[in-house]
CSV table of C-alpha atoms in Angstrom, one decimal:
chain,number,residue,atom,x,y,z
A,70,MET,CA,113.6,36.9,64.3
A,71,LEU,CA,115.0,34.4,66.7
A,72,ALA,CA,113.5,30.9,66.7
A,73,SER,CA,112.9,29.2,70.0
A,74,GLN,CA,115.5,26.7,71.2
A,75,ALA,CA,115.4,23.8,73.6
A,76,TYR,CA,116.5,25.8,76.6
A,77,THR,CA,113.6,24.8,79.0
A,78,PHE,CA,113.7,21.6,81.0
A,79,ALA,CA,110.6,20.3,79.3
A,80,ARG,CA,111.9,20.9,75.8
A,81,ARG,CA,115.3,19.4,76.6
A,82,VAL,CA,113.5,16.3,77.9
A,83,ARG,CA,111.4,16.0,74.7
A,84,LEU,CA,114.5,16.6,72.5
A,85,ALA,CA,116.7,14.1,74.4
A,86,PHE,CA,114.2,11.3,74.7
A,87,SER,CA,113.1,11.7,71.1
A,88,LEU,CA,116.5,11.5,69.5
A,89,ALA,CA,118.7,9.6,72.0
A,90,TRP,CA,117.1,6.3,71.0
A,91,VAL,CA,118.0,7.1,67.3
A,92,GLY,CA,121.7,7.3,68.3
A,93,GLY,CA,121.5,4.0,70.1
A,94,PHE,CA,119.5,2.4,67.3
A,95,VAL,CA,121.9,3.5,64.5
A,96,ASP,CA,125.0,2.6,66.6
A,97,ALA,CA,123.7,-0.9,67.2
A,98,VAL,CA,122.8,-1.4,63.5
A,99,GLY,CA,126.2,-0.1,62.4
A,100,PHE,CA,128.1,-2.2,64.9
A,101,LEU,CA,126.3,-5.4,63.7
A,102,MET,CA,127.0,-4.6,60.1
A,103,LEU,CA,130.6,-3.2,60.4
A,104,SER,CA,131.9,-4.4,63.9
A,105,ALA,CA,132.6,-0.7,64.5
A,106,PHE,CA,130.8,2.2,66.1
A,107,ILE,CA,128.7,4.7,64.2
A,108,GLY,CA,128.0,7.3,66.9
A,109,ASN,CA,130.6,6.4,69.6
A,110,MET,CA,133.9,7.8,68.6
A,111,THR,CA,135.4,6.9,71.9
A,112,GLY,CA,135.0,3.2,71.0
A,113,ASN,CA,136.5,3.7,67.5
A,114,SER,CA,139.4,5.7,68.9
A,115,ALA,CA,140.0,2.9,71.4
A,116,LEU,CA,140.0,0.3,68.6
A,117,LEU,CA,142.4,2.5,66.5
A,118,GLY,CA,145.3,2.2,68.9
A,119,PRO,CA,145.5,-1.6,69.2
A,120,ARG,CA,145.1,-2.1,65.5
A,121,LEU,CA,147.9,0.3,64.7
A,122,LEU,CA,150.2,-1.5,67.2
A,123,GLU,CA,149.2,-4.8,65.7
A,124,GLY,CA,150.1,-3.6,62.2
A,125,ASP,CA,146.5,-4.0,61.0
A,126,LEU,CA,146.6,-0.9,58.9
A,127,PRO,CA,143.4,-1.5,56.9
A,128,ASN,CA,141.2,-1.8,60.0
A,129,ALA,CA,143.1,1.0,61.7
A,130,LEU,CA,142.4,3.2,58.6
A,131,PHE,CA,138.8,2.2,58.7
A,132,CYS,CA,138.4,3.2,62.4
A,133,ALA,CA,140.2,6.5,61.7
A,134,SER,CA,137.8,7.2,58.7
A,135,LEU,CA,134.8,6.8,60.9
A,136,VAL,CA,136.1,9.3,63.4
A,137,PHE,CA,136.9,11.7,60.5
A,138,TRP,CA,133.4,11.5,59.0
A,139,PHE,CA,131.8,12.0,62.4
A,140,PHE,CA,134.0,15.0,62.9
A,141,ILE,CA,133.0,16.4,59.4
A,142,GLY,CA,129.4,15.9,60.3
A,143,ALA,CA,129.8,18.0,63.5
A,144,VAL,CA,131.7,20.7,61.5
A,145,SER,CA,128.9,20.7,58.9
A,146,ALA,CA,126.3,21.1,61.6
A,147,GLY,CA,128.1,24.1,63.1
A,148,ALA,CA,128.6,25.7,59.7
A,149,VAL,CA,125.0,25.2,58.6
A,150,ILE,CA,123.6,26.5,61.9
A,151,GLU,CA,125.8,29.6,61.8
A,152,ILE,CA,124.9,30.4,58.2
A,153,CYS,CA,121.2,30.1,59.1
A,154,ARG,CA,121.7,32.4,62.0
A,155,VAL,CA,123.4,35.0,59.9
A,156,LYS,CA,120.7,34.7,57.2
A,157,GLN,CA,118.1,34.9,60.1
A,158,VAL,CA,116.5,31.7,59.0
A,159,GLU,CA,113.6,31.1,61.3
A,160,ARG,CA,114.2,27.4,62.0
A,161,VAL,CA,118.0,27.3,62.2
A,162,TYR,CA,118.2,23.6,63.2
A,163,ALA,CA,115.8,22.2,60.6
A,164,PRO,CA,118.4,22.0,57.7
A,165,ALA,CA,120.9,20.0,59.8
A,166,LEU,CA,118.3,17.5,61.0
A,167,GLY,CA,117.0,17.3,57.4
A,168,ALA,CA,120.5,16.3,56.3
A,169,VAL,CA,120.5,13.5,58.9
A,170,VAL,CA,117.4,12.0,57.3
A,171,ILE,CA,118.9,12.4,53.8
A,172,LEU,CA,122.2,10.7,54.9
A,173,LEU,CA,120.4,7.7,56.5
A,174,LEU,CA,118.3,7.3,53.4
A,175,ALA,CA,121.4,7.5,51.3
A,176,THR,CA,123.0,4.7,53.3
A,177,VAL,CA,120.0,2.5,52.6
A,178,TRP,CA,120.0,3.4,48.9
A,179,TYR,CA,123.7,2.7,48.6
A,180,LEU,CA,123.4,-0.8,50.2
A,181,ALA,CA,120.2,-1.6,48.4
A,182,SER,CA,121.9,-0.7,45.0
A,183,GLY,CA,124.7,-3.3,45.7
A,184,GLY,CA,127.3,-1.1,47.4
A,185,GLN,CA,129.7,-3.2,49.5
A,186,SER,CA,132.5,-0.8,50.5
A,187,PRO,CA,132.7,-0.6,54.3
A,188,TYR,CA,134.1,2.9,54.0
A,189,TRP,CA,131.0,4.3,52.4
A,190,THR,CA,128.7,2.1,54.5
A,191,GLY,CA,130.3,3.7,57.6
A,192,ALA,CA,130.9,7.2,56.2
A,193,LEU,CA,127.3,8.1,55.5
A,194,PRO,CA,125.7,7.2,58.9
A,195,CYS,CA,128.8,8.6,60.7
A,196,LEU,CA,128.2,11.9,59.0
A,197,ALA,CA,124.5,11.7,60.0
A,198,MET,CA,125.3,11.0,63.7
A,199,GLY,CA,127.9,13.7,63.7
A,200,LEU,CA,125.3,16.1,62.4
A,201,GLN,CA,122.7,15.0,64.8
A,202,ASN,CA,124.9,15.0,67.9
A,203,ALA,CA,126.3,18.5,67.1
A,204,THR,CA,122.8,19.9,66.3
A,205,VAL,CA,121.2,18.5,69.5
A,206,THR,CA,124.2,19.8,71.5
A,207,ARG,CA,123.6,23.3,70.1
A,208,MET,CA,119.8,23.1,70.6
A,209,SER,CA,120.2,22.1,74.2
A,210,ALA,CA,123.1,24.5,75.0
A,211,GLY,CA,125.5,21.7,75.6
A,212,VAL,CA,123.4,19.7,78.0
A,213,VAL,CA,122.2,16.8,75.8
A,214,ARG,CA,124.2,14.3,73.8
A,215,THR,CA,122.4,11.6,71.8
A,216,THR,CA,125.1,9.4,70.3
A,217,HIS,CA,127.3,8.5,73.3
A,218,VAL,CA,126.7,8.1,77.1
A,219,THR,CA,130.1,8.2,78.8
A,220,GLY,CA,129.9,11.9,79.6
A,221,MET,CA,126.3,11.5,80.4
A,222,VAL,CA,126.9,8.8,83.1
A,223,THR,CA,129.7,11.0,84.5
A,224,ASP,CA,127.4,14.0,84.8
A,225,LEU,CA,124.7,11.8,86.3
A,226,GLY,CA,127.1,10.7,89.0
A,227,LEU,CA,128.2,14.3,89.7
A,228,ASP,CA,124.6,15.5,89.9
A,229,LEU,CA,123.7,12.7,92.3
A,230,GLY,CA,126.6,13.7,94.6
A,231,GLN,CA,125.4,17.3,94.5
A,232,LEU,CA,121.8,16.3,95.2
A,233,LEU,CA,122.9,14.1,98.2
A,234,HIS,CA,124.9,17.0,99.6
A,235,HIS,CA,121.8,19.2,99.2
A,236,LEU,CA,119.6,16.7,101.0
A,237,ILE,CA,121.9,16.2,104.0
A,238,GLU,CA,122.8,19.8,104.6
A,239,PRO,CA,122.1,20.8,108.2
A,240,LYS,CA,119.6,23.5,107.3
A,241,HIS,CA,117.2,20.8,106.1
A,242,TRP,CA,117.1,19.3,109.6
A,243,ARG,CA,116.9,22.5,111.7
A,244,ARG,CA,113.1,22.7,111.3
A,245,PRO,CA,111.2,19.4,111.5
A,246,LEU,CA,108.5,19.3,108.8
A,247,ALA,CA,105.2,19.8,110.5
A,248,GLY,CA,102.1,18.4,108.7
A,249,MET,CA,101.6,16.9,105.2
A,250,SER,CA,101.5,20.2,103.5
A,251,ASN,CA,105.0,21.1,104.5
A,252,LEU,CA,106.2,17.6,103.6
A,253,SER,CA,104.6,18.0,100.2
A,254,ARG,CA,106.3,21.3,99.7
A,255,GLY,CA,109.7,19.8,100.7
A,256,VAL,CA,109.3,17.0,98.3
A,257,ARG,CA,108.3,19.3,95.4
A,258,GLY,CA,111.2,21.6,96.3
A,259,ASN,CA,113.7,18.7,96.1
A,260,LEU,CA,112.2,17.4,92.8
A,261,HIS,CA,112.7,20.8,91.3
A,262,HIS,CA,116.3,21.1,92.5
A,263,PRO,CA,118.6,21.6,89.4
A,264,SER,CA,120.5,18.4,90.2
A,265,ALA,CA,117.3,16.3,90.5
A,266,GLN,CA,116.1,17.7,87.2
A,267,ARG,CA,119.4,17.0,85.4
A,268,MET,CA,119.4,13.5,86.9
A,269,PHE,CA,116.0,12.8,85.4
A,270,LEU,CA,117.1,14.2,82.0
A,271,LEU,CA,120.4,12.4,81.9
A,272,GLY,CA,119.1,9.1,83.4
A,273,GLY,CA,116.2,9.1,81.0
A,274,THR,CA,118.4,9.9,78.0
A,275,TRP,CA,120.7,7.0,79.0
A,276,PHE,CA,117.8,4.6,79.3
A,277,THR,CA,116.3,5.8,76.0
A,278,PHE,CA,119.7,5.3,74.3
A,279,VAL,CA,120.0,1.7,75.6
A,280,LEU,CA,116.4,1.0,74.6
A,281,GLY,CA,117.2,2.3,71.1
A,282,ALA,CA,120.3,0.1,70.9
A,283,GLY,CA,118.2,-2.9,71.8
A,284,LEU,CA,115.6,-2.1,69.2
A,285,GLY,CA,118.3,-1.5,66.6
A,286,ALA,CA,119.8,-4.9,67.2
A,287,LEU,CA,116.4,-6.6,66.9
A,288,ALA,CA,115.6,-4.6,63.8
A,289,GLU,CA,118.9,-5.4,62.1
A,290,LYS,CA,118.5,-9.1,62.6
A,291,GLN,CA,115.0,-8.9,61.2
A,292,PHE,CA,115.4,-6.4,58.3
A,293,GLY,CA,119.2,-5.9,57.8
A,294,PHE,CA,120.2,-2.5,56.6
A,295,TRP,CA,116.6,-1.6,55.8
A,296,ALA,CA,116.2,-1.0,59.6
A,297,LEU,CA,117.8,2.4,59.1
A,298,LEU,CA,114.6,3.5,57.5
A,299,ILE,CA,113.0,3.5,61.0
A,300,PRO,CA,115.1,6.3,62.5
A,301,ALA,CA,115.1,8.2,59.2
A,302,GLY,CA,111.3,8.2,59.2
A,303,PHE,CA,111.1,9.1,62.9
A,304,ILE,CA,113.4,12.1,62.5
A,305,ALA,CA,111.4,13.3,59.5
A,306,ALA,CA,108.2,13.0,61.5
A,307,PHE,CA,109.8,14.8,64.5
A,308,MET,CA,110.8,17.6,62.2
A,309,VAL,CA,107.3,18.0,60.8
A,310,VAL,CA,105.9,18.1,64.3
A,311,GLU,CA,108.5,20.7,65.4
A,312,LEU,CA,107.8,22.8,62.4
A,313,ILE,CA,104.0,22.9,62.8
A,314,ILE,CA,103.9,23.6,66.6
A,315,PRO,CA,103.3,27.3,67.1
A,316,ARG,CA,106.4,29.1,68.3
A,317,SER,CA,106.8,32.5,69.7
A,318,HIS,CA,109.2,35.1,68.2
A,319,ILE,CA,111.1,38.1,69.2
A,320,SER,CA,110.7,41.0,66.7
A,321,PRO,CA,112.6,44.3,66.9
A,322,PHE,CA,110.7,47.5,66.3
A,323,GLU,CA,112.5,49.6,63.8
A,324,PRO,CA,112.9,53.3,64.8
A,325,ALA,CA,110.5,54.3,62.1
A,326,GLY,CA,107.7,52.2,63.5
A,327,ARG,CA,108.4,52.9,67.2
A,328,ASP,CA,106.3,56.0,67.5
A,329,GLU,CA,103.3,54.0,66.2
A,330,LEU,CA,104.0,51.3,68.7
A,331,LEU,CA,104.2,53.8,71.6
A,332,ALA,CA,101.0,55.5,70.4
A,333,ALA,CA,99.3,52.1,70.6
A,334,PHE,CA,100.4,51.9,74.2
A,335,GLY,CA,98.9,55.3,74.8
A,336,LEU,CA,102.3,57.0,75.0
A,337,LYS,CA,103.4,60.2,73.3
A,338,PRO,CA,105.5,59.5,70.2
A,339,GLY,CA,109.1,60.8,70.2
A,340,ASP,CA,109.5,60.7,74.0
A,341,VAL,CA,111.8,57.7,74.0
A,342,PRO,CA,115.6,58.3,73.2
A,343,ASP,CA,117.2,56.3,70.5
A,344,THR,CA,119.3,54.5,73.1
A,345,VAL,CA,116.2,52.5,74.1
A,346,GLY,CA,115.4,49.4,72.0
A,347,ILE,CA,111.9,47.9,72.1
A,348,TYR,CA,111.4,44.2,71.2
A,349,HIS,CA,108.1,42.4,71.1
A,350,LEU,CA,107.6,38.7,72.0
A,351,SER,CA,104.5,37.1,70.5
A,352,GLY,CA,103.2,34.7,67.9
A,353,THR,CA,103.3,35.4,64.2
A,354,ALA,CA,100.4,36.9,62.2
A,355,GLU,CA,99.8,33.4,60.6
A,356,GLN,CA,99.4,31.9,64.1
A,357,LYS,CA,96.8,34.5,65.2
A,358,GLU,CA,93.8,32.0,65.1
A,359,LEU,CA,95.8,29.2,66.7
A,360,VAL,CA,97.3,31.1,69.6
A,361,THR,CA,95.6,31.2,73.0
A,362,PRO,CA,96.7,32.9,76.2
A,363,HIS,CA,99.9,31.4,77.6
A,364,SER,CA,100.1,28.8,74.7
A,365,LEU,CA,103.5,29.7,73.3
A,366,GLU,CA,106.9,29.1,74.8
A,367,LEU,CA,109.4,31.9,75.3
A,368,PRO,CA,111.7,32.2,72.3
A,369,ASP,CA,115.4,31.6,72.5
A,370,LEU,CA,117.0,34.7,73.9
A,371,THR,CA,120.6,33.4,74.0
A,372,GLY,CA,121.4,35.2,70.8
A,373,LEU,CA,119.6,38.4,71.7
A,374,SER,CA,122.8,40.4,72.1
A,375,ARG,CA,123.8,40.0,68.5
A,376,PHE,CA,120.5,41.5,67.3
A,377,LEU,CA,120.8,44.7,69.4
A,378,ARG,CA,121.8,47.9,67.7
A,379,PRO,CA,125.2,49.3,68.8
A,380,ASN,CA,123.6,52.5,70.3
A,381,GLU,CA,121.0,50.7,72.4
A,382,LYS,CA,121.9,50.8,76.1
A,383,THR,CA,118.5,49.8,77.4
A,384,VAL,CA,116.3,46.9,76.0
A,385,ILE,CA,112.6,46.6,76.6
A,386,LEU,CA,111.1,43.2,76.1
A,387,VAL,CA,107.4,43.4,75.7
A,388,ILE,CA,106.0,39.9,76.4
A,389,GLY,CA,102.6,39.3,74.9
A,390,HIS,CA,99.8,37.5,76.7
A,391,ALA,CA,100.3,34.5,74.4
A,392,ILE,CA,103.7,33.6,76.0
A,393,ARG,CA,103.6,30.9,78.7
A,394,MET,CA,105.7,31.9,81.7
A,395,ASP,CA,107.0,29.2,84.0
A,396,ASP,CA,110.1,28.6,86.2
A,397,ASN,CA,112.2,27.6,83.2
A,398,ALA,CA,111.1,30.6,81.2
A,399,ALA,CA,111.9,32.9,84.2
A,400,GLU,CA,115.4,31.4,84.5
A,401,HIS,CA,115.9,31.9,80.8
A,402,LEU,CA,114.9,35.6,81.1
A,403,GLY,CA,117.3,36.0,84.0
A,404,GLU,CA,120.2,34.5,81.9
A,405,ALA,CA,119.3,36.8,79.0
A,406,ALA,CA,119.5,39.7,81.4
A,407,ARG,CA,122.9,38.7,82.6
A,408,GLN,CA,124.1,38.4,79.0
A,409,VAL,CA,122.8,41.8,78.2
A,410,ALA,CA,124.4,43.2,81.4
A,411,ARG,CA,127.8,41.8,80.3
A,412,GLN,CA,127.6,44.3,77.3
A,413,ASN,CA,127.0,47.2,79.7
A,414,ARG,CA,123.3,47.3,78.8
A,415,THR,CA,120.1,46.9,80.8
A,416,MET,CA,117.1,44.7,80.1
A,417,ILE,CA,113.6,45.7,81.1
A,418,VAL,CA,110.8,43.1,81.0
A,419,CYS,CA,107.3,44.2,80.4
A,420,LEU,CA,104.5,41.6,80.9
A,421,ASP,CA,101.0,42.5,79.8
A,422,ASP,CA,99.1,40.3,82.3
A,423,ASP,CA,99.1,40.1,86.0
A,424,PHE,CA,99.6,36.3,86.2
A,425,THR,CA,102.9,36.2,84.3
A,426,HIS,CA,104.1,39.4,86.1
A,427,ARG,CA,103.5,37.7,89.5
A,428,LEU,CA,105.3,34.5,88.5
A,429,LEU,CA,108.3,36.4,87.2
A,430,ALA,CA,108.4,38.8,90.1
A,431,SER,CA,108.3,35.8,92.6
A,432,HIS,CA,111.2,34.0,91.0
A,433,PRO,CA,114.3,34.9,93.1
A,434,ALA,CA,117.0,34.1,90.5
A,435,ALA,CA,115.2,36.1,87.7
A,436,VAL,CA,114.6,39.1,90.0
A,437,GLN,CA,118.2,39.1,91.1
A,438,ALA,CA,119.4,39.1,87.4
A,439,ILE,CA,116.8,41.5,86.0
A,440,GLY,CA,116.2,43.7,89.0
A,441,VAL,CA,112.8,44.2,90.7
A,442,ALA,CA,112.5,47.8,89.3
A,443,ASN,CA,113.0,46.4,85.7
A,444,ILE,CA,110.0,44.0,85.8
A,445,CYS,CA,106.9,46.0,84.8
A,446,ILE,CA,103.3,45.2,84.1
A,447,ASP,CA,102.5,48.2,82.1
A,448,PRO,CA,104.3,49.4,78.9
A,449,GLU,CA,104.2,53.0,80.1
A,450,PHE,CA,106.0,52.1,83.3
A,451,ALA,CA,108.6,50.2,81.2
A,452,VAL,CA,109.2,53.1,79.0
A,453,ALA,CA,109.4,55.5,82.0
A,454,ARG,CA,112.0,53.2,83.6
A,455,ALA,CA,114.0,53.1,80.3
A,456,VAL,CA,113.9,56.9,80.1
A,457,GLU,CA,115.0,57.1,83.7
A,458,LEU,CA,118.0,54.8,83.1
A,459,ALA,CA,118.9,56.8,79.9
A,460,GLU,CA,119.1,60.0,81.9
A,461,VAL,CA,121.5,58.4,84.5
A,462,PRO,CA,125.1,59.2,83.4
A,463,THR,CA,127.3,56.2,83.0
A,464,THR,CA,130.5,56.0,84.9
């Protein structure tokens, strides 16, 4: 099974705003304790050069050690996530975030037990922030960073420039808006422009980081190193909430159970060639009583290609009625279709209710990527389309 990832705009906002303040908080506490940065390796690298030139080798070595431990944290996050993916662990990001909590608690324990070495005092939280930043980067597909803001401010400026260009394009002035309804549609359209959404995400993340830094400075003055218990407790609570929220899953139907599935759809078993793979998107059996129509987010499909069997040339995704379809989900399905197409395969989407079918079929980018003929509302039509594609000789 694939666990859902923060690919939608709403989930990226929740992820960024929830954890960016932690990066600012820990960085501020660490700077007040060590006069060095815990999450901002640009700052530590900038301090490293002058201290080397001044011959201040102890402080230069200390700055280099912070960069090293942050780097090791990022490496560890990548390794843990990949191991969990290979082992098909359902919540691939939970172990890495759990390690962040443990490392922050270990920092408090070390200092509370009388530890005074600045190297260990800096190493443990740097490991934690390297883990967190790398984990959130993977969860958000490279969009969100939570421990530094230089790249974020750069991207914010780029997106503002793109949005301004979009707003002043001549086509926006060819037809004067007539009436409040058209004006409302125009405003909503601009608010949903990708650059406008990214500006909200990046600007909000920057503000949250600054707010966290301010809170961290206040907490350090009031509680000293014990202030690190605040972000540790928050991440632990964040993980618990993420773990108990019902998530959708994608489950492959093995060849042995495919005939039973087709029979349940009212189809004749054995009519579908082995080159057609069928995957079902729904909640788990344990979630049955908790799931209501359109209550689950679409699972992460970015790794779908690695779960496909080598002989499968056509993939049918049967999306159950519990899955919530929105613009972000439609865009994600389109991206999944493009990834599948790059492997010379075809993806067919089958939605079992009219509402989600209409929404997906009306999304231009998704239709372009998937193909209007490959968006079906009935499993029988989806299978018929797959059989039709299987009979077409490849060139």
